[in-house]
């Protein structure tokens, strides 16, 4: 069984995926971690994000990426870099290949819950259940602000809101794999409490 969860930046995809993973005993794969891992590598190696040759050369040198979560990849700067490199189709192909291999390698699992921005629309089009998470930009910015403050990173709400709106625009207008509501996806409203969101999801999964 494969459940895909798509949605804009800071919409709560990871939290929802982790809940589903634990509740329904599914393996969780967060595609955003892979983009952030790449972003961290490019940042450390001072790769010019406008230089396609440099990026391709570095990709060819990377044998694998860790799927583990880390505070180092949750900063605003890493988010910005991840957004910039995500516009390149060859980068998306590279990340998608890692995801396909992950699912194939763990095929004996009960199932998977996979989140990202093109998971149900491009990567796993034939998923058993597709969810699309909707949250107002202002609410996403407040949640992201709290998350950063709690982790000890200095942050400004208005800047986060501006970055989120810019990220939305980039994701929706990019040439390759733009952020859309996947065909057949169920829209989940995550503007309210997590408890309300969970009720919507559990109702869906029980009927699947």
PDB file of C-alpha atoms in Angstrom:
ATOM      1  CA  UNK A   1       0.000   0.000   0.000  1.00  0.00           C
ATOM      2  CA  UNK A   2       1.291   3.461  -0.902  1.00  0.00           C
ATOM      3  CA  UNK A   3      -0.167   6.689   0.483  1.00  0.00           C
ATOM      4  CA  UNK A   4       1.116   9.948  -0.989  1.00  0.00           C
ATOM      5  CA  UNK A   5       0.896  13.290   0.765  1.00  0.00           C
ATOM      6  CA  UNK A   6       1.419  16.442  -1.265  1.00  0.00           C
ATOM      7  CA  UNK A   7       1.140  20.052  -0.242  1.00  0.00           C
ATOM      8  CA  UNK A   8       2.974  23.386  -0.057  1.00  0.00           C
ATOM      9  CA  UNK A   9       5.900  24.218   2.212  1.00  0.00           C
ATOM     10  CA  UNK A  10       5.204  24.076   5.973  1.00  0.00           C
ATOM     11  CA  UNK A  11       1.724  22.607   5.481  1.00  0.00           C
ATOM     12  CA  UNK A  12       2.334  19.835   8.034  1.00  0.00           C
ATOM     13  CA  UNK A  13       3.013  17.006   5.576  1.00  0.00           C
ATOM     14  CA  UNK A  14       5.792  15.505   7.680  1.00  0.00           C
ATOM     15  CA  UNK A  15       3.807  15.562  10.936  1.00  0.00           C
ATOM     16  CA  UNK A  16       0.783  14.005   9.232  1.00  0.00           C
ATOM     17  CA  UNK A  17       2.958  11.378   7.522  1.00  0.00           C
ATOM     18  CA  UNK A  18       4.644  10.435  10.778  1.00  0.00           C
ATOM     19  CA  UNK A  19       1.240  10.052  12.443  1.00  0.00           C
ATOM     20  CA  UNK A  20      -0.036   7.797   9.651  1.00  0.00           C
ATOM     21  CA  UNK A  21       3.205   5.825   9.717  1.00  0.00           C
ATOM     22  CA  UNK A  22       2.892   5.116  13.437  1.00  0.00           C
ATOM     23  CA  UNK A  23      -0.882   4.606  13.539  1.00  0.00           C
ATOM     24  CA  UNK A  24      -1.156   2.358  10.484  1.00  0.00           C
ATOM     25  CA  UNK A  25       2.292   0.695  10.636  1.00  0.00           C
ATOM     26  CA  UNK A  26       3.560   2.116   7.336  1.00  0.00           C
ATOM     27  CA  UNK A  27       7.153   3.035   6.449  1.00  0.00           C
ATOM     28  CA  UNK A  28       7.575   6.814   6.171  1.00  0.00           C
ATOM     29  CA  UNK A  29       9.625   8.435   3.415  1.00  0.00           C
ATOM     30  CA  UNK A  30      10.091  12.218   3.481  1.00  0.00           C
ATOM     31  CA  UNK A  31      11.285  13.391   0.068  1.00  0.00           C
ATOM     32  CA  UNK A  32      11.997  16.861   1.494  1.00  0.00           C
ATOM     33  CA  UNK A  33      14.825  15.408   3.561  1.00  0.00           C
ATOM     34  CA  UNK A  34      16.602  14.330   0.374  1.00  0.00           C
ATOM     35  CA  UNK A  35      16.372  17.804  -1.173  1.00  0.00           C
ATOM     36  CA  UNK A  36      17.573  19.320   2.100  1.00  0.00           C
ATOM     37  CA  UNK A  37      20.478  16.852   2.288  1.00  0.00           C
ATOM     38  CA  UNK A  38      21.549  17.930  -1.179  1.00  0.00           C
ATOM     39  CA  UNK A  39      21.130  21.570  -0.207  1.00  0.00           C
ATOM     40  CA  UNK A  40      23.388  21.079   2.819  1.00  0.00           C
ATOM     41  CA  UNK A  41      26.073  19.423   0.681  1.00  0.00           C
ATOM     42  CA  UNK A  42      25.920  22.199  -1.932  1.00  0.00           C
ATOM     43  CA  UNK A  43      26.079  24.823   0.812  1.00  0.00           C
ATOM     44  CA  UNK A  44      29.113  23.223   2.481  1.00  0.00           C
ATOM     45  CA  UNK A  45      30.906  22.768  -0.847  1.00  0.00           C
ATOM     46  CA  UNK A  46      29.996  26.307  -1.935  1.00  0.00           C
ATOM     47  CA  UNK A  47      28.395  25.075  -5.169  1.00  0.00           C
ATOM     48  CA  UNK A  48      27.160  27.846  -7.468  1.00  0.00           C
ATOM     49  CA  UNK A  49      23.414  27.156  -7.713  1.00  0.00           C
ATOM     50  CA  UNK A  50      23.271  28.844 -11.118  1.00  0.00           C
ATOM     51  CA  UNK A  51      26.037  26.653 -12.518  1.00  0.00           C
ATOM     52  CA  UNK A  52      24.406  23.517 -13.959  1.00  0.00           C
ATOM     53  CA  UNK A  53      27.752  21.857 -14.704  1.00  0.00           C
ATOM     54  CA  UNK A  54      28.903  22.264 -11.102  1.00  0.00           C
ATOM     55  CA  UNK A  55      25.650  20.824  -9.753  1.00  0.00           C
ATOM     56  CA  UNK A  56      25.711  17.842 -12.141  1.00  0.00           C
ATOM     57  CA  UNK A  57      29.360  17.137 -11.329  1.00  0.00           C
ATOM     58  CA  UNK A  58      28.610  17.121  -7.597  1.00  0.00           C
ATOM     59  CA  UNK A  59      25.547  14.891  -8.063  1.00  0.00           C
ATOM     60  CA  UNK A  60      27.676  12.334  -9.894  1.00  0.00           C
ATOM     61  CA  UNK A  61      30.057  12.260  -6.919  1.00  0.00           C
ATOM     62  CA  UNK A  62      27.287  11.528  -4.388  1.00  0.00           C
ATOM     63  CA  UNK A  63      26.645   7.799  -4.053  1.00  0.00           C
ATOM     64  CA  UNK A  64      23.709   8.064  -1.663  1.00  0.00           C
ATOM     65  CA  UNK A  65      21.811  10.397   0.654  1.00  0.00           C
ATOM     66  CA  UNK A  66      20.694   9.782   4.223  1.00  0.00           C
ATOM     67  CA  UNK A  67      16.948   9.649   4.929  1.00  0.00           C
ATOM     68  CA  UNK A  68      17.545  10.606   8.569  1.00  0.00           C
ATOM     69  CA  UNK A  69      16.138  13.799  10.068  1.00  0.00           C
ATOM     70  CA  UNK A  70      18.577  16.379  11.391  1.00  0.00           C
ATOM     71  CA  UNK A  71      18.380  19.888  12.862  1.00  0.00           C
ATOM     72  CA  UNK A  72      21.160  20.956  10.490  1.00  0.00           C
ATOM     73  CA  UNK A  73      18.839  20.626   7.492  1.00  0.00           C
ATOM     74  CA  UNK A  74      15.828  22.393   9.065  1.00  0.00           C
ATOM     75  CA  UNK A  75      17.146  25.972   8.782  1.00  0.00           C
ATOM     76  CA  UNK A  76      15.667  28.724   6.620  1.00  0.00           C
ATOM     77  CA  UNK A  77      18.870  28.909   4.573  1.00  0.00           C
ATOM     78  CA  UNK A  78      18.770  25.197   3.725  1.00  0.00           C
ATOM     79  CA  UNK A  79      15.077  25.567   2.823  1.00  0.00           C
ATOM     80  CA  UNK A  80      15.978  28.371   0.417  1.00  0.00           C
ATOM     81  CA  UNK A  81      18.729  26.353  -1.273  1.00  0.00           C
ATOM     82  CA  UNK A  82      16.503  23.269  -1.507  1.00  0.00           C
ATOM     83  CA  UNK A  83      13.871  25.368  -3.266  1.00  0.00           C
ATOM     84  CA  UNK A  84      16.432  26.694  -5.761  1.00  0.00           C
ATOM     85  CA  UNK A  85      17.829  23.305  -6.751  1.00  0.00           C
ATOM     86  CA  UNK A  86      14.357  21.737  -6.970  1.00  0.00           C
ATOM     87  CA  UNK A  87      13.676  23.661 -10.194  1.00  0.00           C
ATOM     88  CA  UNK A  88      16.238  21.532 -12.062  1.00  0.00           C
ATOM     89  CA  UNK A  89      14.648  18.498 -13.677  1.00  0.00           C
ATOM     90  CA  UNK A  90      17.846  16.419 -13.457  1.00  0.00           C
ATOM     91  CA  UNK A  91      17.901  17.027  -9.674  1.00  0.00           C
ATOM     92  CA  UNK A  92      14.288  15.860  -9.379  1.00  0.00           C
ATOM     93  CA  UNK A  93      15.064  12.773 -11.483  1.00  0.00           C
ATOM     94  CA  UNK A  94      17.996  12.009  -9.155  1.00  0.00           C
ATOM     95  CA  UNK A  95      15.811  12.339  -6.019  1.00  0.00           C
ATOM     96  CA  UNK A  96      12.950  10.349  -7.573  1.00  0.00           C
ATOM     97  CA  UNK A  97      15.329   7.499  -8.380  1.00  0.00           C
ATOM     98  CA  UNK A  98      16.371   7.333  -4.725  1.00  0.00           C
ATOM     99  CA  UNK A  99      12.720   7.160  -3.700  1.00  0.00           C
ATOM    100  CA  UNK A 100      11.912   4.365  -6.185  1.00  0.00           C
ATOM    101  CA  UNK A 101      14.942   2.415  -4.935  1.00  0.00           C
ATOM    102  CA  UNK A 102      13.885   2.939  -1.314  1.00  0.00           C
ATOM    103  CA  UNK A 103      10.423   1.493  -1.965  1.00  0.00           C
ATOM    104  CA  UNK A 104      11.854  -1.394  -4.000  1.00  0.00           C
ATOM    105  CA  UNK A 105      14.418  -2.205  -1.314  1.00  0.00           C
ATOM    106  CA  UNK A 106      11.727  -2.223   1.388  1.00  0.00           C
ATOM    107  CA  UNK A 107       9.020  -3.956  -0.683  1.00  0.00           C
ATOM    108  CA  UNK A 108       8.380  -6.527   2.050  1.00  0.00           C
ATOM    109  CA  UNK A 109       6.979  -3.761   4.238  1.00  0.00           C
ATOM    110  CA  UNK A 110       3.241  -3.499   4.912  1.00  0.00           C
ATOM    111  CA  UNK A 111       3.202  -0.243   2.989  1.00  0.00           C
ATOM    112  CA  UNK A 112       4.532   3.311   2.667  1.00  0.00           C
ATOM    113  CA  UNK A 113       3.457   6.863   3.370  1.00  0.00           C
ATOM    114  CA  UNK A 114       5.461   9.292   1.241  1.00  0.00           C
ATOM    115  CA  UNK A 115       5.298  13.083   1.364  1.00  0.00           C
ATOM    116  CA  UNK A 116       6.562  15.855  -0.880  1.00  0.00           C
ATOM    117  CA  UNK A 117       5.422  18.319  -3.531  1.00  0.00           C
ATOM    118  CA  UNK A 118       5.046  16.060  -6.564  1.00  0.00           C
ATOM    119  CA  UNK A 119       4.694  12.622  -4.972  1.00  0.00           C
ATOM    120  CA  UNK A 120       1.129  11.863  -6.037  1.00  0.00           C
ATOM    121  CA  UNK A 121       1.268  13.840  -9.272  1.00  0.00           C
ATOM    122  CA  UNK A 122       4.606  12.568 -10.651  1.00  0.00           C
ATOM    123  CA  UNK A 123       6.579  10.117  -8.514  1.00  0.00           C
ATOM    124  CA  UNK A 124       3.891   7.617  -7.449  1.00  0.00           C
ATOM    125  CA  UNK A 125       0.961   8.299  -9.757  1.00  0.00           C
ATOM    126  CA  UNK A 126      -0.643   4.923  -9.027  1.00  0.00           C
ATOM    127  CA  UNK A 127      -0.683   5.312  -5.245  1.00  0.00           C
ATOM    128  CA  UNK A 128      -3.530   3.624  -3.376  1.00  0.00           C
ATOM    129  CA  UNK A 129      -4.506   6.867  -1.635  1.00  0.00           C
ATOM    130  CA  UNK A 130      -3.480  10.431  -2.440  1.00  0.00           C
ATOM    131  CA  UNK A 131      -3.844  13.306   0.029  1.00  0.00           C
ATOM    132  CA  UNK A 132      -3.276  16.994  -0.601  1.00  0.00           C
ATOM    133  CA  UNK A 133      -2.770  19.188   2.471  1.00  0.00           C
ATOM    134  CA  UNK A 134      -4.151  22.731   2.383  1.00  0.00           C
ATOM    135  CA  UNK A 135      -3.209  25.440   4.903  1.00  0.00           C
ATOM    136  CA  UNK A 136      -3.345  29.232   4.653  1.00  0.00           C
ATOM    137  CA  UNK A 137       0.102  30.875   4.206  1.00  0.00           C
ATOM    138  CA  UNK A 138      -0.308  32.950   7.387  1.00  0.00           C
ATOM    139  CA  UNK A 139      -0.972  29.862   9.500  1.00  0.00           C
ATOM    140  CA  UNK A 140       1.970  28.034   7.922  1.00  0.00           C
ATOM    141  CA  UNK A 141       4.237  31.004   8.652  1.00  0.00           C
ATOM    142  CA  UNK A 142       3.156  31.115  12.323  1.00  0.00           C
ATOM    143  CA  UNK A 143       3.782  27.394  12.748  1.00  0.00           C
ATOM    144  CA  UNK A 144       7.158  27.597  11.018  1.00  0.00           C
ATOM    145  CA  UNK A 145       8.113  30.625  13.137  1.00  0.00           C
ATOM    146  CA  UNK A 146       7.305  28.739  16.354  1.00  0.00           C
ATOM    147  CA  UNK A 147       9.228  25.702  15.129  1.00  0.00           C
ATOM    148  CA  UNK A 148      12.344  27.772  14.426  1.00  0.00           C
ATOM    149  CA  UNK A 149      12.146  29.693  17.714  1.00  0.00           C
ATOM    150  CA  UNK A 150      11.692  26.458  19.664  1.00  0.00           C
ATOM    151  CA  UNK A 151      14.776  25.003  17.966  1.00  0.00           C
ATOM    152  CA  UNK A 152      16.836  28.049  18.972  1.00  0.00           C
ATOM    153  CA  UNK A 153      17.071  29.734  15.569  1.00  0.00           C
ATOM    154  CA  UNK A 154      16.458  33.492  15.418  1.00  0.00           C
ATOM    155  CA  UNK A 155      13.572  34.275  13.125  1.00  0.00           C
ATOM    156  CA  UNK A 156      11.170  37.008  11.972  1.00  0.00           C
ATOM    157  CA  UNK A 157       7.551  36.125  11.218  1.00  0.00           C
ATOM    158  CA  UNK A 158       7.133  38.592   8.345  1.00  0.00           C
ATOM    159  CA  UNK A 159      10.239  37.265   6.612  1.00  0.00           C
ATOM    160  CA  UNK A 160       9.023  33.680   6.998  1.00  0.00           C
ATOM    161  CA  UNK A 161       5.636  34.617   5.526  1.00  0.00           C
ATOM    162  CA  UNK A 162       7.343  36.343   2.599  1.00  0.00           C
ATOM    163  CA  UNK A 163       9.592  33.297   2.026  1.00  0.00           C
ATOM    164  CA  UNK A 164       6.632  30.907   2.156  1.00  0.00           C
ATOM    165  CA  UNK A 165       4.663  32.921  -0.410  1.00  0.00           C
ATOM    166  CA  UNK A 166       7.747  33.054  -2.652  1.00  0.00           C
ATOM    167  CA  UNK A 167       8.266  29.298  -2.218  1.00  0.00           C
ATOM    168  CA  UNK A 168       4.621  28.680  -3.153  1.00  0.00           C
ATOM    169  CA  UNK A 169       5.019  30.740  -6.294  1.00  0.00           C
ATOM    170  CA  UNK A 170       8.243  28.940  -7.275  1.00  0.00           C
ATOM    171  CA  UNK A 171       6.743  25.515  -6.609  1.00  0.00           C
ATOM    172  CA  UNK A 172       3.569  26.183  -8.573  1.00  0.00           C
ATOM    173  CA  UNK A 173       5.238  27.905 -11.527  1.00  0.00           C
ATOM    174  CA  UNK A 174       8.338  25.744 -11.972  1.00  0.00           C
ATOM    175  CA  UNK A 175       8.604  24.112 -15.371  1.00  0.00           C
ATOM    176  CA  UNK A 176       9.231  20.573 -14.120  1.00  0.00           C
ATOM    177  CA  UNK A 177       6.869  18.807 -11.707  1.00  0.00           C
ATOM    178  CA  UNK A 178       5.031  21.904 -10.439  1.00  0.00           C
ATOM    179  CA  UNK A 179       3.042  21.737  -7.213  1.00  0.00           C
ATOM    180  CA  UNK A 180      -0.534  20.762  -8.103  1.00  0.00           C
ATOM    181  CA  UNK A 181      -3.388  18.821  -6.557  1.00  0.00           C
ATOM    182  CA  UNK A 182      -2.751  15.288  -7.868  1.00  0.00           C
ATOM    183  CA  UNK A 183      -5.463  13.630  -9.915  1.00  0.00           C
ATOM    184  CA  UNK A 184      -7.781  11.721  -7.591  1.00  0.00           C
ATOM    185  CA  UNK A 185      -6.345  13.274  -4.420  1.00  0.00           C
ATOM    186  CA  UNK A 186      -8.463  13.993  -1.351  1.00  0.00           C
ATOM    187  CA  UNK A 187      -7.971  17.522  -0.018  1.00  0.00           C
ATOM    188  CA  UNK A 188      -7.265  17.682   3.721  1.00  0.00           C
ATOM    189  CA  UNK A 189      -7.807  21.023   5.469  1.00  0.00           C
ATOM    190  CA  UNK A 190      -5.051  21.480   8.053  1.00  0.00           C
ATOM    191  CA  UNK A 191      -5.869  25.047   9.115  1.00  0.00           C
ATOM    192  CA  UNK A 192      -7.259  23.914  12.455  1.00  0.00           C
ATOM    193  CA  UNK A 193      -5.981  21.691  15.216  1.00  0.00           C
ATOM    194  CA  UNK A 194      -4.062  18.513  14.506  1.00  0.00           C
ATOM    195  CA  UNK A 195      -6.823  16.574  16.237  1.00  0.00           C
ATOM    196  CA  UNK A 196      -9.352  17.746  13.646  1.00  0.00           C
ATOM    197  CA  UNK A 197      -6.947  16.901  10.796  1.00  0.00           C
ATOM    198  CA  UNK A 198      -6.364  13.425  12.201  1.00  0.00           C
ATOM    199  CA  UNK A 199     -10.109  12.747  12.311  1.00  0.00           C
ATOM    200  CA  UNK A 200     -10.384  13.496   8.583  1.00  0.00           C
ATOM    201  CA  UNK A 201      -7.475  11.175   7.799  1.00  0.00           C
ATOM    202  CA  UNK A 202      -8.566   8.268  10.000  1.00  0.00           C
ATOM    203  CA  UNK A 203     -12.031   8.373   8.452  1.00  0.00           C
ATOM    204  CA  UNK A 204     -10.459   8.087   5.007  1.00  0.00           C
ATOM    205  CA  UNK A 205      -8.074   5.284   5.913  1.00  0.00           C
ATOM    206  CA  UNK A 206     -10.747   3.179   7.578  1.00  0.00           C
ATOM    207  CA  UNK A 207     -12.763   3.346   4.367  1.00  0.00           C
ATOM    208  CA  UNK A 208      -9.810   2.617   2.068  1.00  0.00           C
TER     209      UNK A 208
END
